[in-house]
PDB file of C-alpha atoms in Angstrom:
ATOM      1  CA  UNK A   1       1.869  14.927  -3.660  1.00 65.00           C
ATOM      2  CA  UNK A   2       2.615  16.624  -0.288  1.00 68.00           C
ATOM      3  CA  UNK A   3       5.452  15.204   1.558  1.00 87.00           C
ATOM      4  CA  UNK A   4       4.727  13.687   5.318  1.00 93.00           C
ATOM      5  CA  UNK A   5       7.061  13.078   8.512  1.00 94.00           C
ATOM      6  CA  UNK A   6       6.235  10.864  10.724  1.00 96.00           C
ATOM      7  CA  UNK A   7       8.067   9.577  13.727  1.00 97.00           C
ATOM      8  CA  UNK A   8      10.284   6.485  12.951  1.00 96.00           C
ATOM      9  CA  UNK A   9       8.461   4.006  16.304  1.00 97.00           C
ATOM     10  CA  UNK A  10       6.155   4.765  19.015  1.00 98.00           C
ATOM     11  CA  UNK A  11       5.112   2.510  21.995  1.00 97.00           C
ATOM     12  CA  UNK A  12       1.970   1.767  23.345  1.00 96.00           C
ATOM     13  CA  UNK A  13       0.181  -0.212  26.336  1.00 97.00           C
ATOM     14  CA  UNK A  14      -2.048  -2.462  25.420  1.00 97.00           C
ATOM     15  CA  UNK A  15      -5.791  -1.077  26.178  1.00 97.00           C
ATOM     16  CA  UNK A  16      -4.652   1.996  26.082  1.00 97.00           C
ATOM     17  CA  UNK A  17      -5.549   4.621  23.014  1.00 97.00           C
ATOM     18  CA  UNK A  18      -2.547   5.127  20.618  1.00 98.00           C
ATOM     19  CA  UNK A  19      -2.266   8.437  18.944  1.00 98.00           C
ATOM     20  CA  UNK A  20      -0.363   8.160  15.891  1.00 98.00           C
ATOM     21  CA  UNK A  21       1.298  11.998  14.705  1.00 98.00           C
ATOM     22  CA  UNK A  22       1.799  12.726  11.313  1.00 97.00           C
ATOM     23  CA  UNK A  23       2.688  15.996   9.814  1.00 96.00           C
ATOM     24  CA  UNK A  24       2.179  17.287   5.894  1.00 94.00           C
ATOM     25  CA  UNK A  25       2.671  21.265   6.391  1.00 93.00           C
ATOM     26  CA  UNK A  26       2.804  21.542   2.119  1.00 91.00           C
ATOM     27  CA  UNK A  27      -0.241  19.802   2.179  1.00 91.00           C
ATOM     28  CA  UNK A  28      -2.337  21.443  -0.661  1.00 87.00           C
ATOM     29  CA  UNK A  29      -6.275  22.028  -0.900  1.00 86.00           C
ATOM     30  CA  UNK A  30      -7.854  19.339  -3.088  1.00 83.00           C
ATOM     31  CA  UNK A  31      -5.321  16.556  -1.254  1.00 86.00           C
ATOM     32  CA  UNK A  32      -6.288  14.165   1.133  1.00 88.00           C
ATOM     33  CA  UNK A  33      -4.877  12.177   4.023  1.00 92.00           C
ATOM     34  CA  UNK A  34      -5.116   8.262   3.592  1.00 92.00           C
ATOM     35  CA  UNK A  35      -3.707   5.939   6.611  1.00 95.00           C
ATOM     36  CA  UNK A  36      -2.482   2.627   5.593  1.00 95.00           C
ATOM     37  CA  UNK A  37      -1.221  -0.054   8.012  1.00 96.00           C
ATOM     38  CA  UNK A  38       1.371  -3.271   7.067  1.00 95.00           C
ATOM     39  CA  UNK A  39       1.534  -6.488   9.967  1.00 94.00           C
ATOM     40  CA  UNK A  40       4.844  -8.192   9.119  1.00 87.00           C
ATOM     41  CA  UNK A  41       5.354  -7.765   5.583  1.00 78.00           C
ATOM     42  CA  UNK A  42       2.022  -8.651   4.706  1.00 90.00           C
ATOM     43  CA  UNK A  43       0.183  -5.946   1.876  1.00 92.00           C
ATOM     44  CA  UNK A  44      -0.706  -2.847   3.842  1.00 93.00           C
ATOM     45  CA  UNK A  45      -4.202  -2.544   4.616  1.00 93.00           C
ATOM     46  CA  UNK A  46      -6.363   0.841   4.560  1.00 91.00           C
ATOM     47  CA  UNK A  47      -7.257   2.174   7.434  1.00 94.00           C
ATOM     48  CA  UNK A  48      -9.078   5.605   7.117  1.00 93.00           C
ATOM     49  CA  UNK A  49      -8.818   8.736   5.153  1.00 91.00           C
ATOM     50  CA  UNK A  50      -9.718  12.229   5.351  1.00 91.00           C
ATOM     51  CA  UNK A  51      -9.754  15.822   3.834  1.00 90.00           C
ATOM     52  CA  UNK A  52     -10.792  18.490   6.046  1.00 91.00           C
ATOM     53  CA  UNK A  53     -13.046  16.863   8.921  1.00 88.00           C
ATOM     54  CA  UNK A  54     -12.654  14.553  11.717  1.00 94.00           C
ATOM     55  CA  UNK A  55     -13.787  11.102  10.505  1.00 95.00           C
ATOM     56  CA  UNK A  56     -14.377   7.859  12.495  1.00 96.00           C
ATOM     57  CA  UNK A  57     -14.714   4.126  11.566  1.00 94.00           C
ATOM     58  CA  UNK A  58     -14.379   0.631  12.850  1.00 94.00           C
ATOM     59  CA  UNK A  59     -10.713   0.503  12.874  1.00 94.00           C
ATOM     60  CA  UNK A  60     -10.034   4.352  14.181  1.00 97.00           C
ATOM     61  CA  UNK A  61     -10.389   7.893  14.033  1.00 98.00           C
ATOM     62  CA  UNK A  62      -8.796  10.281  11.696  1.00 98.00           C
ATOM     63  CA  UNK A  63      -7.865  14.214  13.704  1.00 98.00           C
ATOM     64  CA  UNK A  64      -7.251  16.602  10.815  1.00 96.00           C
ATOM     65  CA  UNK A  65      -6.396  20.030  12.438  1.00 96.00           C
ATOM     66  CA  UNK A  66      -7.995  22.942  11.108  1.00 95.00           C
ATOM     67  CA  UNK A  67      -5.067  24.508   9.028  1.00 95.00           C
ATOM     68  CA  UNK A  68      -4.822  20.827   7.465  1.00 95.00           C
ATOM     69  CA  UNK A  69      -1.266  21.183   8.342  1.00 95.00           C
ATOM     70  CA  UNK A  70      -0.732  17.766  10.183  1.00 96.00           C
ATOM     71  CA  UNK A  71      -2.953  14.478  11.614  1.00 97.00           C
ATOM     72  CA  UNK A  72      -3.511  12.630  14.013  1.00 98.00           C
ATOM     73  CA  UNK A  73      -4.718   8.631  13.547  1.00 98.00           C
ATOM     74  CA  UNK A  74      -6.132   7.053  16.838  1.00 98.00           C
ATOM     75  CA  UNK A  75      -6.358   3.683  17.727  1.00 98.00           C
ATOM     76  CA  UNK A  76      -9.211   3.877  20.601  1.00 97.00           C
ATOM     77  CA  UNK A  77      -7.471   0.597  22.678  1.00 96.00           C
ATOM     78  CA  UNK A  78      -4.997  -1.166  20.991  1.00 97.00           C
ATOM     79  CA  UNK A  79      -3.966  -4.771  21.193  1.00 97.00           C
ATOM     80  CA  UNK A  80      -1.367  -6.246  20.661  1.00 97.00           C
ATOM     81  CA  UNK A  81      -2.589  -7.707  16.604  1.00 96.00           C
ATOM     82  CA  UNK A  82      -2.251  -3.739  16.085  1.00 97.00           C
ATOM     83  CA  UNK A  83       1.623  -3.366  16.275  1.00 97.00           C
ATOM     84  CA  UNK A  84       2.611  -2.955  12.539  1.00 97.00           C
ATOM     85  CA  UNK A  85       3.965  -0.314  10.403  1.00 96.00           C
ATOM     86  CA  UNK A  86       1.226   2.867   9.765  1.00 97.00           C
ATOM     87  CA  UNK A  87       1.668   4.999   6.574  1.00 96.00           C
ATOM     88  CA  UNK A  88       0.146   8.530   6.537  1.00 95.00           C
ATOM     89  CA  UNK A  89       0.303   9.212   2.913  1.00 91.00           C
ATOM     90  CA  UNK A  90      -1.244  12.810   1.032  1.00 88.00           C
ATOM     91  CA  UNK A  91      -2.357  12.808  -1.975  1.00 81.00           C
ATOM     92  CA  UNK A  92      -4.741  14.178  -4.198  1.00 71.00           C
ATOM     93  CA  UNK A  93      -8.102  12.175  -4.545  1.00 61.00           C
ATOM     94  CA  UNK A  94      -8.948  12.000  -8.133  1.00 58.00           C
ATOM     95  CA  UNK A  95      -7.042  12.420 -11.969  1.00 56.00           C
ATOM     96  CA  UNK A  96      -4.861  10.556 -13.685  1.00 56.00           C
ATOM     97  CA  UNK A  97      -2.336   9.484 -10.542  1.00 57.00           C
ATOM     98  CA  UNK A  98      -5.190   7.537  -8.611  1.00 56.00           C
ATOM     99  CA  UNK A  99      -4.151   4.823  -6.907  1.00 61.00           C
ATOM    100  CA  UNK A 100      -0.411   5.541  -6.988  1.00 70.00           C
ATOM    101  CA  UNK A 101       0.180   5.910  -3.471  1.00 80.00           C
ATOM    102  CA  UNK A 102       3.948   7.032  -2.020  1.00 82.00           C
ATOM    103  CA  UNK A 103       4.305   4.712   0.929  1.00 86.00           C
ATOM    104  CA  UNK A 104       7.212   6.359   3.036  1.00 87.00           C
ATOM    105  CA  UNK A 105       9.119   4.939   6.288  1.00 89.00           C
ATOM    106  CA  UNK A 106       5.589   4.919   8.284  1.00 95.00           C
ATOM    107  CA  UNK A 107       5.836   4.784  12.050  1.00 97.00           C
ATOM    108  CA  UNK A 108       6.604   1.187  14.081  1.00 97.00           C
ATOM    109  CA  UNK A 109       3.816   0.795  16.553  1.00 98.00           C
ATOM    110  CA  UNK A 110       4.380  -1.515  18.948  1.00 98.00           C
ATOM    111  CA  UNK A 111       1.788  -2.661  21.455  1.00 98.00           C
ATOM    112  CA  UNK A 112       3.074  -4.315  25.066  1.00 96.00           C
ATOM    113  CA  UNK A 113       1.242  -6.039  27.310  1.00 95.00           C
TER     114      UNK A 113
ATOM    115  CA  UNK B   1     -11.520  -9.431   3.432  1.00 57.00           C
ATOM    116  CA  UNK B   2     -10.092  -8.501  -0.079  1.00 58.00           C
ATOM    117  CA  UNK B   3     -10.320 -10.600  -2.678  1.00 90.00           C
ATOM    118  CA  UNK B   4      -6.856 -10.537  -4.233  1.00 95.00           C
ATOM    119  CA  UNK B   5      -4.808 -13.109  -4.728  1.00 96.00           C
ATOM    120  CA  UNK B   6      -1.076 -13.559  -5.433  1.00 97.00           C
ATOM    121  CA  UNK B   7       0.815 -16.990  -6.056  1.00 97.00           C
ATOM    122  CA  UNK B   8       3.018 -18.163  -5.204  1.00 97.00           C
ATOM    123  CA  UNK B   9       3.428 -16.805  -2.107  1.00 96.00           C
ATOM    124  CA  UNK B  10       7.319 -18.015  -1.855  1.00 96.00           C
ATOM    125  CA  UNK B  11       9.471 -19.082  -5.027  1.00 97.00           C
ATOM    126  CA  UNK B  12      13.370 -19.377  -4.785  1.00 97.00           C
ATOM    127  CA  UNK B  13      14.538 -19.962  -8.143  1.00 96.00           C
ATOM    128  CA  UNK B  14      18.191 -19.959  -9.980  1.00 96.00           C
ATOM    129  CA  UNK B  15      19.248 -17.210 -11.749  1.00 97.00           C
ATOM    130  CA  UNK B  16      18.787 -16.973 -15.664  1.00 96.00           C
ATOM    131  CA  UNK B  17      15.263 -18.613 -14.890  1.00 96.00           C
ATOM    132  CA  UNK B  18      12.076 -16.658 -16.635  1.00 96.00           C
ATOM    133  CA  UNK B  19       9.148 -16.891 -13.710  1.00 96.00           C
ATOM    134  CA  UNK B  20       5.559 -15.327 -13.697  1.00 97.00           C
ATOM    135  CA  UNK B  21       4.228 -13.639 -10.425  1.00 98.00           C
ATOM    136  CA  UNK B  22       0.134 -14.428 -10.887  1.00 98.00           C
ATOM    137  CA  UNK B  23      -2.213 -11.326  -9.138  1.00 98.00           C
ATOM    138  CA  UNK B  24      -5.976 -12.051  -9.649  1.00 98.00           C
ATOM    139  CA  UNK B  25      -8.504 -10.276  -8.228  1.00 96.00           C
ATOM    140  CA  UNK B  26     -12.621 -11.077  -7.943  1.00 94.00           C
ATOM    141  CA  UNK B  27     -13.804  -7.674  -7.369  1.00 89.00           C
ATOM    142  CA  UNK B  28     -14.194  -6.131 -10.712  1.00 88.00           C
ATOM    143  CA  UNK B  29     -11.645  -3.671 -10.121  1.00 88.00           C
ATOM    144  CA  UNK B  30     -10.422  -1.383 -13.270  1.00 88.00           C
ATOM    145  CA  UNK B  31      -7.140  -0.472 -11.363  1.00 89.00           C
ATOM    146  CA  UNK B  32      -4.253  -2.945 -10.164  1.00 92.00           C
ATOM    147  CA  UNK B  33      -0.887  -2.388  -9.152  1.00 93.00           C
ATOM    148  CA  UNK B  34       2.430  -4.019  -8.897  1.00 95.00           C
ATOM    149  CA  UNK B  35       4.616  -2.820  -5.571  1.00 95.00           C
ATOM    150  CA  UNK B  36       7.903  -3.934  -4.595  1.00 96.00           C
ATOM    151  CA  UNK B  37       9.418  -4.270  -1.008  1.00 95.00           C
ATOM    152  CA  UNK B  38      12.970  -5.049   0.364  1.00 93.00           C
ATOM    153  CA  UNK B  39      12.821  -6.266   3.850  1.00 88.00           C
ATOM    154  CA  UNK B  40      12.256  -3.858   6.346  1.00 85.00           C
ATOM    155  CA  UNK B  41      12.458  -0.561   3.640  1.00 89.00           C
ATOM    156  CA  UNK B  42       9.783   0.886   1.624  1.00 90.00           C
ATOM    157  CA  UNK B  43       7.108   0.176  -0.827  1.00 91.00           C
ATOM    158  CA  UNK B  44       7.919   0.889  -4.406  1.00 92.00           C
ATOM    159  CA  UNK B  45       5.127   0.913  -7.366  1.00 91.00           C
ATOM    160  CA  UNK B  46       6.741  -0.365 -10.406  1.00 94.00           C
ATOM    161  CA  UNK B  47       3.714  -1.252 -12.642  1.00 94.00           C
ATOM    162  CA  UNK B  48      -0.265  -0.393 -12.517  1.00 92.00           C
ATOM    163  CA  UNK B  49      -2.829  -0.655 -15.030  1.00 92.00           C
ATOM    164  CA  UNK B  50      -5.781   1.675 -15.219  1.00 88.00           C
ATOM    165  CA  UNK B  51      -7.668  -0.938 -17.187  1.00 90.00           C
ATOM    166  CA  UNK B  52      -7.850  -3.593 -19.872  1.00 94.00           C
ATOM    167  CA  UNK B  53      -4.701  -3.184 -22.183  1.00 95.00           C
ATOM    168  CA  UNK B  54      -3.282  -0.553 -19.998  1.00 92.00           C
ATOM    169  CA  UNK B  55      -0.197  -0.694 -18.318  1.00 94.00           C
ATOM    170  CA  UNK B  56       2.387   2.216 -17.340  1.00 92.00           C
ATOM    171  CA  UNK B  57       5.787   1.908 -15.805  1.00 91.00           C
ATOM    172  CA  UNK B  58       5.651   3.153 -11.705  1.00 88.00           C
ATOM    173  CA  UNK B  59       7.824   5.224  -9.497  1.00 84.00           C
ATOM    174  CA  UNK B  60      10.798   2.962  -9.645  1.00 86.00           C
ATOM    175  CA  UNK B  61      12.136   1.583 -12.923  1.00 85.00           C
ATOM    176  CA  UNK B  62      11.958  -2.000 -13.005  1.00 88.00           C
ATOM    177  CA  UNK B  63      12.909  -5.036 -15.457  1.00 91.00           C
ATOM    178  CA  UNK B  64       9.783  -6.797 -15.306  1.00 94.00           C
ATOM    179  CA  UNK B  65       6.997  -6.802 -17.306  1.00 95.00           C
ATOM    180  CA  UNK B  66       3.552  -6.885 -16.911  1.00 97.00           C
ATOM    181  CA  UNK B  67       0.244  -7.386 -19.411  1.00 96.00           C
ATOM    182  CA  UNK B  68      -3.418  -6.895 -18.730  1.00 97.00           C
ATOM    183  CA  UNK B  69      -5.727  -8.979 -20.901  1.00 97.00           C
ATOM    184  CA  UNK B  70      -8.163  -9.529 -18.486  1.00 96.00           C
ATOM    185  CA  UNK B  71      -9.956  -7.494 -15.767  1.00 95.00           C
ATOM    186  CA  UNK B  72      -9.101  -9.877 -13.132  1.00 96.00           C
ATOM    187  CA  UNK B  73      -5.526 -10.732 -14.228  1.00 97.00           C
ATOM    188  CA  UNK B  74      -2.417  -8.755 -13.680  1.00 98.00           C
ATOM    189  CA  UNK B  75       0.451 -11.201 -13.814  1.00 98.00           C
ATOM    190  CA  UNK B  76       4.293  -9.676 -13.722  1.00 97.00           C
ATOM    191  CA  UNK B  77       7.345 -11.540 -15.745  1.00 97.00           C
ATOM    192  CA  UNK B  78      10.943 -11.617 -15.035  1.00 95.00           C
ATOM    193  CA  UNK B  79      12.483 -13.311 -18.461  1.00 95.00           C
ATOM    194  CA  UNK B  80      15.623 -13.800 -16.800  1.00 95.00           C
ATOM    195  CA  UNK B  81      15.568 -13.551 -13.109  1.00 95.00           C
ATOM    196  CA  UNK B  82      18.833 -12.537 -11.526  1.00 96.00           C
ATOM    197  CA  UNK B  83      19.595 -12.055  -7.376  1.00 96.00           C
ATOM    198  CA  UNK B  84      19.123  -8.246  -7.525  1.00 94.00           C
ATOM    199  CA  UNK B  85      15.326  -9.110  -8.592  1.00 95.00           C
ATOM    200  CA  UNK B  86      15.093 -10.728  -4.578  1.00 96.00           C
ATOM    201  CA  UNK B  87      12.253  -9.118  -2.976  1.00 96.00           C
ATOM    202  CA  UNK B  88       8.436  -9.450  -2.137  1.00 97.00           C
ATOM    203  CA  UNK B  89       6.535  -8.248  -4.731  1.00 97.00           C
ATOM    204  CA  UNK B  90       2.729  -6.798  -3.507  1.00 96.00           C
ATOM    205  CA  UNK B  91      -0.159  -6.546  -6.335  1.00 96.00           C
ATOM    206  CA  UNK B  92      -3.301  -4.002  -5.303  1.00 93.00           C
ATOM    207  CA  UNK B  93      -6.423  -2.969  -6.847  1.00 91.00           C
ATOM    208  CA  UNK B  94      -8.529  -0.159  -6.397  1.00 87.00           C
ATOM    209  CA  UNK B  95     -12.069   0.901  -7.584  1.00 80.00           C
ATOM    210  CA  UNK B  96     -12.856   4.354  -9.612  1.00 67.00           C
ATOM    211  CA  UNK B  97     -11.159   6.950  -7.404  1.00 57.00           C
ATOM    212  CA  UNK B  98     -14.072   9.564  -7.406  1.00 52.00           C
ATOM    213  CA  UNK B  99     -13.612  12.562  -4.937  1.00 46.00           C
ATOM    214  CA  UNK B 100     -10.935  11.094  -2.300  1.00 47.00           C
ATOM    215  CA  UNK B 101     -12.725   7.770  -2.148  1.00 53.00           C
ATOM    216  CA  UNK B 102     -10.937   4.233  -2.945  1.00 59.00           C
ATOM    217  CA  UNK B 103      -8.295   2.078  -1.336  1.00 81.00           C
ATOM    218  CA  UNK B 104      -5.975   0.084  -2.264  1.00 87.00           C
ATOM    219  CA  UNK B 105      -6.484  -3.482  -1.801  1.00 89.00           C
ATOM    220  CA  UNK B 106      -3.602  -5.810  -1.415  1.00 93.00           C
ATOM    221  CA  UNK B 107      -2.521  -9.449  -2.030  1.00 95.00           C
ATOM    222  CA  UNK B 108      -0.334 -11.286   0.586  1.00 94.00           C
ATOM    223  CA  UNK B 109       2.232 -10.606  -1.360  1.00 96.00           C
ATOM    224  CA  UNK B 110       5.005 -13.098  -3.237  1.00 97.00           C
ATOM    225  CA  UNK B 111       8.872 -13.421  -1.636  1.00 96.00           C
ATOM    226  CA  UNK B 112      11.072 -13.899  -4.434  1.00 97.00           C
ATOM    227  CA  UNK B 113      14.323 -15.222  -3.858  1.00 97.00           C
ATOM    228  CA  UNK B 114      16.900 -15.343  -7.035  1.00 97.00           C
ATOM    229  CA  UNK B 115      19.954 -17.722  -5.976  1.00 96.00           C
TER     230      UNK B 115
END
């Protein structure tokens, strides 16, 4: 699975949109990008995933640029419940390693009032 | 709201002592997983199970054990717990993995402490 870097904390005003980076440059055709967020020790929970195009749910929206090369997961207006730790893992969405996710160092959001 | 369950959530126990970490989960999933987290550093799988009477060893080696005789029921075993077993130990499940889709869901999670 491709390796990701992701930027060890990030701050963000409540209300306001937080854009979470993450970047998988070795990231390889038939892989995908999940996010995964943990609150305080408590099991991480999914968030979104993508392969090539922009997708959108309840929780957020997944940026994929076109060369695949590196993500972006927004949080439209965050609150303060959504400080916790966010994994952007790659890996490939099928075969015999399903499920086996590498969860690296993730990126501390915190949210301030 | 998943529907996987861990217990206990906390258990501090002497060392030498065998204990049993229970994961059951009510969604039918084929796939569980055993993770392990020290405070504050990474997730490490350790165990998963594709199935009934399936298990495989993880990422990071591990002296537990685990057995899967039921769908629903992935329980991991420590026959002789020692400190360096202290951690929280997270159980998942996922659904068929088809093209990209299937998450991981997680239990709460159980904080093992070996005095």
């Amino acid at each position: 699975d491709a390796k990701t870097t992701q930027p060890p904390s990030m701050d963000c005003a409540e209300g306001r949109a937080a854009n979470l980076p993450c970047n998988h440059s070795t990231i390889s055709g038939n892989e995908y990008v999940y996010w995964y967020r943990q609150i305080h020790s408590q099991g991480p929970q999914y968030i979104i995933h993508g392969l090539k195009n922009n997708e959108t749910n309840e929780m957020a929206s997944l940026i994929i640029t076109e060369d695949r090369k590196s993500s972006t997961l927004i949080l439209p207006h965050a609150t303060l419940r959504d400080t916790a730790v966010y994994y952007c893992i790659v890996r490939v969405g099928g075969g015999t390693s399903y499920g086996k996710l590498t969860f690296g160092q993730g990126t501390i959001l915190t949210v301030h009032p | 709201e998943a529907d996987i369950y861990q217990t206990p959530r906390y258990l501090v126990i002497g060392t030498g002592k065998k204990i049993t970490l229970e994961c059951s989960q009510t969604m039918g999933h084929d796939k569980m997983y055993w993770y392990q987290q020290d405070p504050g550093m990474e997730l490490h799988l350790i165990h998963y199970s594709y199935g009934v009477n399936s298990t495989e060893k993880g990422d990071l080696s591990s002296e537990s054990t685990v057995s899967r005789i039921r769908t629903e029921h992935f329980p991991l075993t420590l026959e002789s717990a020692r400190p360096s077993h202290t951690s929280q130990y997270l159980c998942a499940s996922s659904d068929s993995w088809g093209a990209g889709y299937g998450e991981l869901f997680f239990g709460e999670g159980s904080r093992l402490t070996v005095l």
